[in-house]
CSV table of C-alpha atoms in Angstrom, one decimal:
chain,number,residue,atom,x,y,z
A,205,MET,CA,-0.1,0.0,0.1
A,206,SER,CA,2.8,2.4,0.8
A,207,ALA,CA,4.4,1.6,-2.6
A,208,PHE,CA,1.1,2.8,-4.1
A,209,TRP,CA,1.1,6.1,-2.3
A,210,GLN,CA,4.5,6.6,-3.3
A,211,VAL,CA,3.6,6.1,-7.0
A,212,PHE,CA,0.6,8.4,-6.4
A,213,ALA,CA,2.7,11.2,-4.8
A,214,SER,CA,5.4,11.0,-7.2
A,215,LEU,CA,3.1,11.2,-10.1
A,216,ILE,CA,1.5,14.3,-8.5
A,217,GLN,CA,5.0,15.7,-8.1
A,218,ARG,CA,6.0,15.0,-11.6
A,219,GLU,CA,3.1,16.8,-13.2
A,220,ILE,CA,3.6,19.6,-11.0
A,221,ARG,CA,7.3,19.9,-11.7
A,222,LEU,CA,6.5,19.7,-15.5
A,223,ALA,CA,4.0,22.5,-15.1
A,224,ILE,CA,6.5,24.7,-13.2
A,225,ARG,CA,9.1,23.9,-15.8
A,226,HIS,CA,7.0,24.8,-18.8
A,227,GLY,CA,5.5,27.6,-16.8
A,228,ALA,CA,3.8,28.8,-19.9
A,229,ASP,CA,1.0,26.4,-19.7
A,230,SER,CA,-0.6,27.4,-16.4
A,231,MET,CA,0.2,31.0,-17.1
A,232,MET,CA,-1.7,30.9,-20.3
A,233,VAL,CA,-4.9,29.4,-18.7
A,234,VAL,CA,-4.7,32.4,-16.0
A,235,MET,CA,-4.2,35.0,-18.8
A,236,PHE,CA,-7.1,33.5,-21.0
A,237,PHE,CA,-9.3,33.5,-18.0
A,238,VAL,CA,-8.3,37.3,-17.1
A,239,LEU,CA,-8.7,38.1,-20.9
A,240,VAL,CA,-12.2,36.7,-21.2
A,241,VAL,CA,-13.5,38.4,-18.3
A,242,VAL,CA,-11.9,41.7,-19.3
A,243,LEU,CA,-13.8,41.5,-22.6
A,244,PHE,CA,-17.1,41.4,-20.9
A,245,PRO,CA,-17.2,45.1,-19.7
A,246,LEU,CA,-16.0,46.1,-23.1
A,247,GLY,CA,-18.7,44.2,-24.6
A,248,VAL,CA,-21.8,45.0,-22.6
A,249,GLY,CA,-20.5,48.4,-21.6
A,250,PRO,CA,-19.2,49.5,-18.3
A,251,GLU,CA,-22.4,50.4,-16.3
A,252,PRO,CA,-21.6,49.1,-12.8
A,253,GLY,CA,-25.2,47.8,-12.3
A,254,ILE,CA,-25.1,45.3,-15.3
A,255,LEU,CA,-21.6,44.2,-14.4
A,256,THR,CA,-22.7,43.5,-10.8
A,257,ARG,CA,-25.6,41.6,-12.1
A,258,ILE,CA,-23.7,39.4,-14.4
A,259,SER,CA,-20.2,39.2,-12.4
A,260,ALA,CA,-20.8,35.7,-11.0
A,261,GLY,CA,-21.9,34.2,-14.4
A,262,VAL,CA,-19.2,35.9,-16.3
A,263,ILE,CA,-16.6,34.6,-13.8
A,264,TRP,CA,-18.0,31.1,-13.9
A,265,VAL,CA,-18.1,30.9,-17.8
A,266,ALA,CA,-14.6,32.3,-18.1
A,267,ALA,CA,-13.5,29.8,-15.5
A,268,LEU,CA,-15.3,26.8,-17.5
A,269,LEU,CA,-13.7,28.1,-20.8
A,270,SER,CA,-10.2,28.2,-19.3
A,271,ALA,CA,-10.6,24.9,-17.6
A,272,MET,CA,-11.5,23.4,-20.9
A,273,LEU,CA,-8.7,25.1,-22.7
A,274,SER,CA,-6.0,23.3,-20.6
A,275,MET,CA,-7.9,20.1,-20.7
A,276,ASP,CA,-6.6,18.6,-23.9
A,277,ARG,CA,-2.9,18.7,-22.6
A,278,LEU,CA,-3.9,16.5,-19.8
A,279,PHE,CA,-3.1,13.1,-21.3
A,280,GLN,CA,-1.9,14.3,-24.8
A,281,THR,CA,1.8,14.6,-24.3
A,282,ASP,CA,1.9,11.3,-22.2
A,283,PHE,CA,0.0,9.8,-25.1
A,284,GLU,CA,2.4,11.0,-27.7
A,285,ASP,CA,5.9,10.3,-25.9
A,286,GLY,CA,4.5,6.9,-24.5
A,287,SER,CA,4.5,7.5,-20.8
A,288,LEU,CA,0.9,6.8,-20.9
A,289,ASP,CA,1.7,3.2,-21.8
A,290,LEU,CA,4.1,3.0,-18.9
A,291,LEU,CA,1.5,4.3,-16.6
A,292,ILE,CA,-1.1,1.6,-17.8
A,293,LEU,CA,1.6,-1.1,-17.3
A,294,THR,CA,2.4,-0.2,-13.6
A,295,PRO,CA,0.7,-2.6,-11.2
A,296,GLN,CA,-1.0,0.2,-9.6
A,297,PRO,CA,-4.7,0.7,-10.5
A,298,LEU,CA,-5.0,3.1,-13.5
A,299,GLU,CA,-8.1,4.6,-12.0
A,300,LEU,CA,-6.1,6.0,-9.0
A,301,LEU,CA,-3.2,7.2,-11.2
A,302,VAL,CA,-5.8,9.1,-13.3
A,303,LEU,CA,-7.0,10.7,-10.1
A,304,ALA,CA,-3.4,11.7,-9.3
A,305,LYS,CA,-3.1,13.3,-12.6
A,306,THR,CA,-6.4,15.0,-12.2
A,307,ILE,CA,-5.4,16.3,-8.9
A,308,ALA,CA,-2.2,17.7,-10.3
A,309,HIS,CA,-4.0,19.3,-13.2
A,310,TRP,CA,-6.3,21.0,-10.9
A,311,LEU,CA,-3.6,22.2,-8.6
A,312,THR,CA,-1.8,23.7,-11.7
A,313,THR,CA,-4.9,25.1,-13.5
A,314,GLY,CA,-7.9,25.2,-11.2
A,315,LEU,CA,-6.2,26.7,-8.2
A,316,PRO,CA,-4.5,29.7,-10.1
A,317,LEU,CA,-8.1,30.4,-11.2
A,318,ILE,CA,-9.4,30.6,-7.8
A,319,ILE,CA,-6.5,32.7,-6.5
A,320,ILE,CA,-7.1,35.3,-9.3
A,321,SER,CA,-10.8,35.3,-9.2
A,322,PRO,CA,-11.2,37.9,-6.4
A,323,LEU,CA,-9.4,40.5,-8.5
A,324,LEU,CA,-11.6,39.8,-11.4
A,325,ALA,CA,-14.7,40.0,-9.2
A,326,LEU,CA,-13.5,43.5,-8.2
A,327,LEU,CA,-13.1,44.5,-11.8
A,328,LEU,CA,-16.8,43.4,-12.4
A,329,ASN,CA,-17.8,45.4,-9.6
A,330,MET,CA,-19.2,42.3,-7.4
A,331,GLU,CA,-20.7,43.4,-4.0
A,332,ALA,CA,-18.5,42.2,-1.0
A,333,SER,CA,-21.2,39.8,0.1
A,334,GLY,CA,-20.4,37.6,-2.9
A,335,TYR,CA,-16.7,36.9,-2.6
A,336,GLY,CA,-16.7,34.2,0.1
A,337,VAL,CA,-19.3,32.2,-1.6
A,338,MET,CA,-17.7,32.6,-5.0
A,339,LEU,CA,-14.4,31.4,-3.7
A,340,ALA,CA,-16.1,28.4,-1.9
A,341,ALA,CA,-18.2,27.6,-5.0
A,342,LEU,CA,-15.1,27.7,-7.2
A,343,ALA,CA,-13.2,25.7,-4.7
A,344,LEU,CA,-15.9,23.1,-4.8
A,345,GLY,CA,-16.6,23.4,-8.6
A,346,THR,CA,-13.5,23.5,-10.4
A,347,PRO,CA,-12.2,20.1,-9.2
A,348,THR,CA,-15.4,18.7,-10.6
A,349,LEU,CA,-14.6,20.3,-14.0
A,350,SER,CA,-11.1,18.8,-13.8
A,351,LEU,CA,-12.5,15.3,-13.1
A,352,ILE,CA,-15.2,15.5,-15.7
A,353,GLY,CA,-12.9,17.0,-18.3
A,354,ALA,CA,-10.5,14.1,-17.7
A,355,ILE,CA,-13.0,11.8,-19.3
A,356,GLY,CA,-13.2,14.1,-22.3
A,357,ALA,CA,-9.4,14.4,-22.6
A,358,ALA,CA,-8.9,10.8,-22.3
A,359,LEU,CA,-11.7,10.0,-25.1
A,360,ILE,CA,-10.1,12.3,-27.6
A,361,LEU,CA,-6.7,10.9,-27.6
A,362,GLY,CA,-5.7,10.3,-31.3
A,363,ALA,CA,-8.7,11.9,-32.6
A,364,ARG,CA,-8.9,14.3,-35.6
A,365,ARG,CA,-9.7,18.0,-34.6
A,366,SER,CA,-9.4,17.2,-31.0
A,367,GLY,CA,-9.7,20.6,-29.5
A,368,VAL,CA,-13.3,21.4,-31.0
A,369,LEU,CA,-14.3,17.8,-30.3
A,370,LEU,CA,-13.3,18.1,-26.7
A,371,SER,CA,-15.5,21.2,-26.1
A,372,LEU,CA,-18.4,19.4,-27.7
A,373,LEU,CA,-18.0,16.4,-25.5
A,374,ILE,CA,-17.4,18.1,-22.1
A,375,LEU,CA,-19.2,21.5,-21.9
A,376,PRO,CA,-22.7,20.0,-21.7
A,377,LEU,CA,-21.4,17.8,-18.7
A,378,PHE,CA,-20.2,21.1,-17.3
A,379,ILE,CA,-23.6,22.6,-17.2
A,380,PRO,CA,-24.8,21.4,-13.9
A,381,THR,CA,-21.7,22.7,-12.1
A,382,LEU,CA,-22.2,26.0,-13.9
A,383,ILE,CA,-25.8,26.3,-13.0
A,384,PHE,CA,-25.2,25.6,-9.3
A,385,GLY,CA,-21.9,27.7,-9.1
A,386,VAL,CA,-23.6,30.8,-10.5
A,387,SER,CA,-26.8,30.3,-8.5
A,388,ALA,CA,-24.8,30.1,-5.4
A,389,VAL,CA,-23.1,33.4,-5.8
A,390,ASP,CA,-26.3,35.1,-7.0
A,391,ALA,CA,-28.1,33.9,-3.9
A,392,ALA,CA,-25.4,35.2,-1.7
A,393,LEU,CA,-25.6,38.6,-3.5
A,394,THR,CA,-29.3,38.9,-3.1
A,395,ASP,CA,-28.8,37.9,0.7
A,396,LEU,CA,-30.5,34.5,0.4
A,397,PRO,CA,-29.0,31.4,1.9
A,398,SER,CA,-26.4,29.9,-0.6
A,399,LYS,CA,-25.9,26.8,1.4
A,400,PRO,CA,-28.1,24.4,-0.6
A,401,GLN,CA,-26.2,25.3,-3.9
A,402,LEU,CA,-23.0,24.8,-2.1
A,403,LEU,CA,-24.0,21.4,-0.8
A,404,VAL,CA,-25.2,20.3,-4.3
A,405,LEU,CA,-21.8,21.6,-5.6
A,406,GLY,CA,-20.1,19.3,-3.0
A,407,GLY,CA,-22.4,16.5,-4.0
A,408,LEU,CA,-21.4,16.8,-7.7
A,409,LEU,CA,-17.7,16.9,-6.5
A,410,LEU,CA,-18.1,13.6,-4.5
A,411,ALA,CA,-19.9,11.9,-7.1
A,412,SER,CA,-17.5,12.8,-9.9
A,413,PHE,CA,-14.6,12.0,-7.6
A,414,ALA,CA,-15.9,8.5,-7.1
A,415,LEU,CA,-17.1,8.0,-10.7
A,416,CYS,CA,-15.1,9.9,-13.3
A,417,PRO,CA,-11.8,8.2,-12.8
A,418,TRP,CA,-13.2,4.8,-13.8
A,419,ALA,CA,-14.6,6.3,-17.0
A,420,SER,CA,-11.3,8.1,-17.7
A,421,ALA,CA,-9.2,4.9,-17.0
A,422,ALA,CA,-11.4,2.8,-19.3
A,423,ALA,CA,-10.9,5.5,-22.1
A,424,LEU,CA,-7.3,5.6,-21.6
A,425,ARG,CA,-7.1,1.7,-21.8
A,426,GLN,CA,-8.9,1.7,-25.1
A,427,ALA,CA,-6.8,4.6,-26.3
A,428,ALA,CA,-3.6,2.7,-25.7
A,429,GLU,CA,-4.6,-0.6,-27.1
B,35,MET,CA,-30.1,-15.2,-27.2
B,36,PHE,CA,-27.2,-12.8,-26.7
B,37,ASN,CA,-24.5,-14.7,-28.4
B,38,TYR,CA,-27.0,-15.9,-31.0
B,39,PHE,CA,-27.4,-12.4,-32.4
B,40,ALA,CA,-23.8,-11.6,-32.4
B,41,ASN,CA,-23.6,-13.2,-35.6
B,42,PRO,CA,-24.6,-10.4,-38.2
B,43,THR,CA,-26.1,-12.7,-40.8
B,44,ARG,CA,-28.6,-14.1,-38.0
B,45,PHE,CA,-29.4,-10.6,-37.0
B,46,LEU,CA,-29.8,-9.5,-40.6
B,47,ARG,CA,-32.4,-12.4,-41.3
B,48,LEU,CA,-34.3,-11.5,-38.2
B,49,THR,CA,-34.5,-7.7,-39.0
B,50,SER,CA,-35.5,-8.4,-42.7
B,51,LYS,CA,-38.3,-10.4,-41.4
B,52,LEU,CA,-39.3,-7.8,-38.6
B,53,GLN,CA,-39.0,-4.7,-40.8
B,54,PRO,CA,-42.2,-5.0,-42.8
B,55,PHE,CA,-44.0,-5.8,-39.4
B,56,ALA,CA,-42.6,-2.8,-37.9
B,57,MET,CA,-43.6,-0.5,-40.9
B,58,ILE,CA,-47.3,-1.9,-40.9
B,59,VAL,CA,-47.4,-1.1,-37.2
B,60,THR,CA,-46.0,2.3,-37.7
B,61,LEU,CA,-48.4,3.3,-40.4
B,62,ILE,CA,-51.5,2.0,-38.6
B,63,THR,CA,-50.9,3.2,-35.2
B,64,MET,CA,-49.7,6.6,-36.4
B,65,GLY,CA,-52.6,7.0,-38.9
B,66,ALA,CA,-55.0,6.0,-36.2
B,67,GLY,CA,-53.4,8.1,-33.6
B,68,LEU,CA,-53.2,11.3,-35.6
B,69,TYR,CA,-56.8,10.7,-36.6
B,70,TYR,CA,-57.9,10.4,-33.0
B,71,ALA,CA,-55.5,13.2,-32.0
B,72,LEU,CA,-56.7,15.8,-34.7
B,73,PHE,CA,-60.4,14.9,-34.9
B,74,GLN,CA,-61.6,12.5,-32.2
B,75,SER,CA,-60.2,14.0,-29.1
B,76,PRO,CA,-61.8,17.0,-27.3
B,77,PRO,CA,-59.9,20.3,-27.0
B,78,ASP,CA,-58.6,20.9,-23.5
B,79,TYR,CA,-60.7,23.2,-21.2
B,80,GLN,CA,-57.7,25.4,-20.6
B,81,GLN,CA,-55.4,25.0,-23.6
B,82,SER,CA,-58.2,24.6,-26.2
B,83,GLU,CA,-57.0,23.3,-29.5
B,84,THR,CA,-53.2,23.7,-28.7
B,85,VAL,CA,-53.4,20.5,-26.6
B,86,ARG,CA,-53.1,18.6,-29.8
B,87,MET,CA,-49.5,19.4,-29.7
B,88,MET,CA,-49.1,17.0,-26.8
B,89,TYR,CA,-49.7,14.0,-29.2
B,90,VAL,CA,-46.5,14.7,-31.1
B,91,HIS,CA,-44.5,16.4,-28.3
B,92,VAL,CA,-44.8,13.8,-25.4
B,93,PRO,CA,-44.0,10.7,-27.4
B,94,ALA,CA,-41.1,12.3,-29.0
B,95,ALA,CA,-39.7,13.3,-25.5
B,96,TRP,CA,-40.2,9.6,-24.4
B,97,MET,CA,-38.5,8.4,-27.4
B,98,ALA,CA,-35.6,10.7,-26.7
B,99,MET,CA,-35.1,9.1,-23.4
B,100,PHE,CA,-35.9,5.7,-24.6
B,101,CYS,CA,-33.2,5.9,-27.4
B,102,TYR,CA,-30.6,7.1,-25.1
B,103,VAL,CA,-31.1,4.4,-22.8
B,104,THR,CA,-31.0,1.9,-25.7
B,105,LEU,CA,-27.8,3.7,-26.9
B,106,ALA,CA,-26.1,3.4,-23.4
B,107,ALA,CA,-27.4,-0.1,-22.9
B,108,SER,CA,-26.0,-1.5,-26.2
B,109,SER,CA,-22.9,0.6,-25.9
B,110,ALA,CA,-22.1,-1.2,-22.5
B,111,VAL,CA,-23.0,-4.7,-24.3
B,112,ALA,CA,-20.5,-3.7,-27.0
B,113,LEU,CA,-17.9,-2.5,-24.8
B,114,ILE,CA,-18.1,-5.3,-22.2
B,115,TRP,CA,-18.6,-8.3,-24.7
B,116,ARG,CA,-17.2,-6.8,-27.6
B,117,HIS,CA,-20.6,-7.5,-29.2
B,118,MET,CA,-20.5,-6.3,-32.8
B,119,VAL,CA,-24.3,-6.2,-33.5
B,120,ALA,CA,-24.8,-4.3,-30.2
B,121,ASP,CA,-22.2,-1.6,-31.5
B,122,ILE,CA,-24.1,-1.4,-34.8
B,123,VAL,CA,-27.4,-1.0,-33.0
B,124,ALA,CA,-25.8,1.8,-30.8
B,125,LYS,CA,-24.3,3.7,-33.7
B,126,SER,CA,-27.6,3.4,-35.6
B,127,THR,CA,-29.7,4.5,-32.7
B,128,ALA,CA,-28.0,7.8,-32.2
B,129,PRO,CA,-29.1,9.7,-35.1
B,130,ILE,CA,-32.7,8.6,-34.4
B,131,GLY,CA,-32.5,9.5,-30.9
B,132,ALA,CA,-31.1,13.0,-31.8
B,133,CYS,CA,-33.9,13.5,-34.3
B,134,PHE,CA,-36.6,12.7,-31.5
B,135,THR,CA,-34.8,14.8,-29.0
B,136,PHE,CA,-34.8,17.6,-31.7
B,137,LEU,CA,-38.5,17.1,-32.5
B,138,ALA,CA,-39.3,17.2,-28.6
B,139,LEU,CA,-37.4,20.5,-28.3
B,140,ALA,CA,-39.0,22.1,-31.5
B,141,THR,CA,-42.6,21.0,-30.8
B,142,GLY,CA,-42.1,21.9,-27.0
B,143,SER,CA,-41.0,25.2,-28.0
B,144,LEU,CA,-43.9,25.7,-30.5
B,145,TRP,CA,-46.4,24.6,-27.8
B,146,GLY,CA,-44.8,26.8,-25.2
B,147,LYS,CA,-45.1,29.9,-27.2
B,148,PRO,CA,-49.0,30.0,-26.9
B,149,MET,CA,-49.2,28.2,-23.5
B,150,TRP,CA,-46.3,30.0,-21.4
B,151,GLY,CA,-45.9,33.0,-23.8
B,152,THR,CA,-42.3,32.1,-24.4
B,153,TRP,CA,-40.5,29.9,-27.0
B,154,TRP,CA,-37.9,28.9,-24.4
B,155,VAL,CA,-37.3,29.1,-20.7
B,156,TRP,CA,-34.1,28.0,-19.0
B,157,ASP,CA,-35.7,25.5,-16.5
B,158,ALA,CA,-34.4,22.3,-15.5
B,159,ARG,CA,-36.5,20.2,-17.9
B,160,LEU,CA,-35.6,22.0,-21.0
B,161,THR,CA,-32.0,22.4,-20.1
B,162,SER,CA,-31.5,18.7,-19.3
B,163,VAL,CA,-33.1,17.7,-22.5
B,164,LEU,CA,-30.8,20.3,-24.5
B,165,ILE,CA,-28.0,18.6,-22.8
B,166,LEU,CA,-29.2,15.3,-23.9
B,167,PHE,CA,-29.3,16.6,-27.7
B,168,PHE,CA,-25.5,17.7,-27.2
B,169,LEU,CA,-24.7,14.2,-25.8
B,170,TYR,CA,-26.2,12.6,-28.9
B,171,LEU,CA,-24.4,15.1,-31.2
B,172,GLY,CA,-21.1,14.4,-29.2
B,173,TYR,CA,-21.5,10.7,-29.5
B,174,MET,CA,-21.9,11.0,-33.3
B,175,VAL,CA,-19.0,13.2,-33.9
B,176,LEU,CA,-16.9,11.2,-31.4
B,177,TYR,CA,-17.8,7.8,-33.3
B,178,ASN,CA,-16.5,9.4,-36.6
B,179,ALA,CA,-13.5,11.2,-35.1
B,180,PHE,CA,-10.9,8.5,-35.4
B,181,ASP,CA,-9.1,7.0,-38.5
B,182,GLU,CA,-9.7,3.5,-37.0
B,183,PRO,CA,-13.5,2.8,-36.7
B,184,THR,CA,-13.1,0.5,-33.7
B,185,ARG,CA,-11.4,3.2,-31.5
B,186,GLY,CA,-14.3,5.6,-32.4
B,187,ALA,CA,-16.8,2.9,-31.5
B,188,ARG,CA,-15.3,2.3,-28.0
B,189,ALA,CA,-14.6,6.0,-27.2
B,190,ALA,CA,-18.2,6.9,-28.2
B,191,ALA,CA,-19.5,3.9,-26.1
B,192,ILE,CA,-17.7,5.2,-23.1
B,193,LEU,CA,-19.2,8.7,-23.6
B,194,ALA,CA,-22.7,7.2,-24.1
B,195,ILE,CA,-22.4,5.3,-20.6
B,196,VAL,CA,-21.2,8.6,-18.9
B,197,GLY,CA,-24.1,10.5,-20.3
B,198,VAL,CA,-26.6,8.1,-18.8
B,199,ILE,CA,-26.6,10.1,-15.7
B,200,ASN,CA,-28.6,12.7,-17.5
B,201,VAL,CA,-31.5,10.3,-18.0
B,202,PRO,CA,-32.8,10.3,-14.3
B,203,ILE,CA,-32.0,14.1,-14.2
B,204,ILE,CA,-34.3,14.6,-17.0
B,205,LYS,CA,-36.9,12.2,-15.6
B,206,PHE,CA,-37.1,13.9,-12.3
B,207,SER,CA,-36.3,17.5,-13.2
B,208,VAL,CA,-39.9,18.5,-13.0
B,209,GLU,CA,-40.3,17.0,-9.5
B,210,TRP,CA,-36.9,18.2,-8.0
B,211,TRP,CA,-37.3,21.8,-9.2
B,212,ASN,CA,-40.2,24.2,-9.5
B,213,THR,CA,-40.5,24.6,-13.3
B,214,LEU,CA,-43.0,25.8,-15.8
B,215,HIS,CA,-43.1,22.3,-17.2
B,216,GLN,CA,-45.8,20.1,-15.8
B,217,PRO,CA,-44.7,17.0,-14.0
B,218,ALA,CA,-45.7,13.3,-15.4
B,219,SER,CA,-49.2,12.8,-15.8
B,220,VAL,CA,-49.3,9.5,-17.6
B,221,VAL,CA,-46.9,7.2,-16.0
B,222,LYS,CA,-47.9,7.5,-12.3
B,223,LEU,CA,-48.3,4.8,-9.6
B,224,ASP,CA,-51.9,5.8,-9.1
B,225,GLY,CA,-52.9,5.5,-12.7
B,226,PRO,CA,-52.8,8.3,-15.4
B,227,ALA,CA,-54.2,11.6,-14.6
B,228,ILE,CA,-55.5,12.1,-18.1
B,229,HIS,CA,-59.0,11.4,-19.5
B,230,PRO,CA,-59.2,8.2,-21.8
B,231,SER,CA,-60.2,10.3,-24.7
B,232,MET,CA,-56.9,12.0,-24.6
B,233,LEU,CA,-55.1,9.0,-23.4
B,234,THR,CA,-56.0,6.8,-26.5
B,235,PRO,CA,-54.5,9.0,-29.2
B,236,LEU,CA,-51.5,9.5,-26.9
B,237,LEU,CA,-50.8,6.0,-26.4
B,238,LEU,CA,-51.4,5.1,-30.0
B,239,MET,CA,-48.9,7.7,-31.0
B,240,ALA,CA,-46.4,6.4,-28.5
B,241,VAL,CA,-46.7,2.8,-29.9
B,242,GLY,CA,-46.5,4.5,-33.5
B,243,TYR,CA,-43.3,6.3,-32.6
B,244,THR,CA,-41.7,3.1,-31.0
B,245,ALA,CA,-42.7,1.0,-34.1
B,246,PHE,CA,-41.2,4.0,-36.3
B,247,TYR,CA,-37.9,3.8,-34.1
B,248,PHE,CA,-37.7,0.2,-34.8
B,249,TRP,CA,-38.5,0.5,-38.5
B,250,VAL,CA,-35.7,3.0,-39.1
B,251,LEU,CA,-33.4,1.1,-36.8
B,252,PHE,CA,-33.8,-2.1,-38.9
B,253,ILE,CA,-33.1,0.0,-42.0
B,254,ARG,CA,-30.0,1.6,-40.6
B,255,THR,CA,-28.6,-1.6,-39.0
B,256,ARG,CA,-29.0,-3.5,-42.2
B,257,ALA,CA,-27.2,-0.3,-44.1
B,258,GLU,CA,-24.5,-0.5,-41.5
B,259,LEU,CA,-23.8,-4.1,-41.7
B,260,ASN,CA,-23.8,-4.0,-45.5
B,261,ALA,CA,-21.3,-1.1,-45.4
B,262,ASN,CA,-19.1,-3.0,-43.1
B,263,LYS,CA,-19.2,-5.8,-45.7
B,264,VAL,CA,-18.3,-3.5,-48.5
B,265,ARG,CA,-15.5,-2.0,-46.4
B,266,ALA,CA,-14.2,-5.5,-45.7
B,267,LEU,CA,-14.3,-6.4,-49.2
B,268,ARG,CA,-12.5,-3.3,-50.6
B,269,ILE,CA,-9.8,-3.8,-47.9
B,270,ARG,CA,-9.4,-7.4,-49.2
B,271,GLN,CA,-9.4,-6.2,-52.8
B,272,ALA,CA,-6.7,-3.6,-52.0
B,273,GLU,CA,-4.5,-6.1,-50.3
B,274,GLY,CA,-4.7,-8.2,-53.4
């Protein structure tokens, strides 16, 4: 068992080290996130009332798109250089190795988004009461996005036009997270309890935590055949 | 039974026998259903004549879900037992299911305009059916996205199984959330809450839609199996 956790931890370590050394990938996701959010005040006009109203939705949609942008890299490089075959051949269950990679993916792309989001909420003139709930909702929601996205990333390995395909496959599956994430923040902004939505987000996270690695691992196995 | 139909020739033989039967059932029940729906059933006391939209909308929505469950189940069979015919059934079901889903969304929208005063609301039922539509599209695109057909088949099968989570969400969306869409009134534990004069055409249409599904499914599966044969022959020819 300890050997397994060693592999688990070293896999996370490897992914993070890779992300730090090719710093561009994580930075690009964050920059994309910021740019998309900045486009909205320019697009809908800078009236604070409108921006306050749409702030939660804009941040969530931008987070969704940025998460998706980084997703096709999750298994692609490993698939190309053959490390994926080695991962499949290790005696450790592939499901948990997928989980390790997904956690590392979230740490290198999801976490930076959460850290930068208060700044963007400020730019969108969000009211102070929404900040805490927004952070909590993002903290519960973005890991779900990584877990669901990993299925899509595994399914498109070796496909033609994989980038567009990935968005078609996983954006529909992101919708529940988006709905509850936005409505949690909106509830907090209108002084309603946001706990139910946060609980649903937590439930989505737990369910995808338990189920998604199975699907991703099955997809990886058939991709490597 | 299962293994018996893993042989495409046996499957073809069976479907070519069933196909005319499915066609006849479709024509009779749909014809009778439409006659009852348009002429023999009363207008609703609240919705007046627009209630006739129900007879095309509700069976389409049922079939959209039925097709998805069929798609996911046959995908699972194809994935687990490498069942070739199940794979063909899944592949042939997807476009039919997508059409039913589109039909349900389109007729629902046309019905919503006079009844709710809007073409579209972002409530749970409509959104989850829209997701179903995208799942069908994703399945079909993924199936054809690979150079090697078996890879596409397996990847798409996994997607179909993942998407099955959406089916209970659609089913219970009208009970879990307060929506404009009404809850189920036909399939209920204490019997249908709908008058026989309206239930008869609805059920006739439902049988008609189901028979239509099988009719088209048989045509599509036979076309697919023949296309596979042609492909195999071409490959053999190219290899000399």
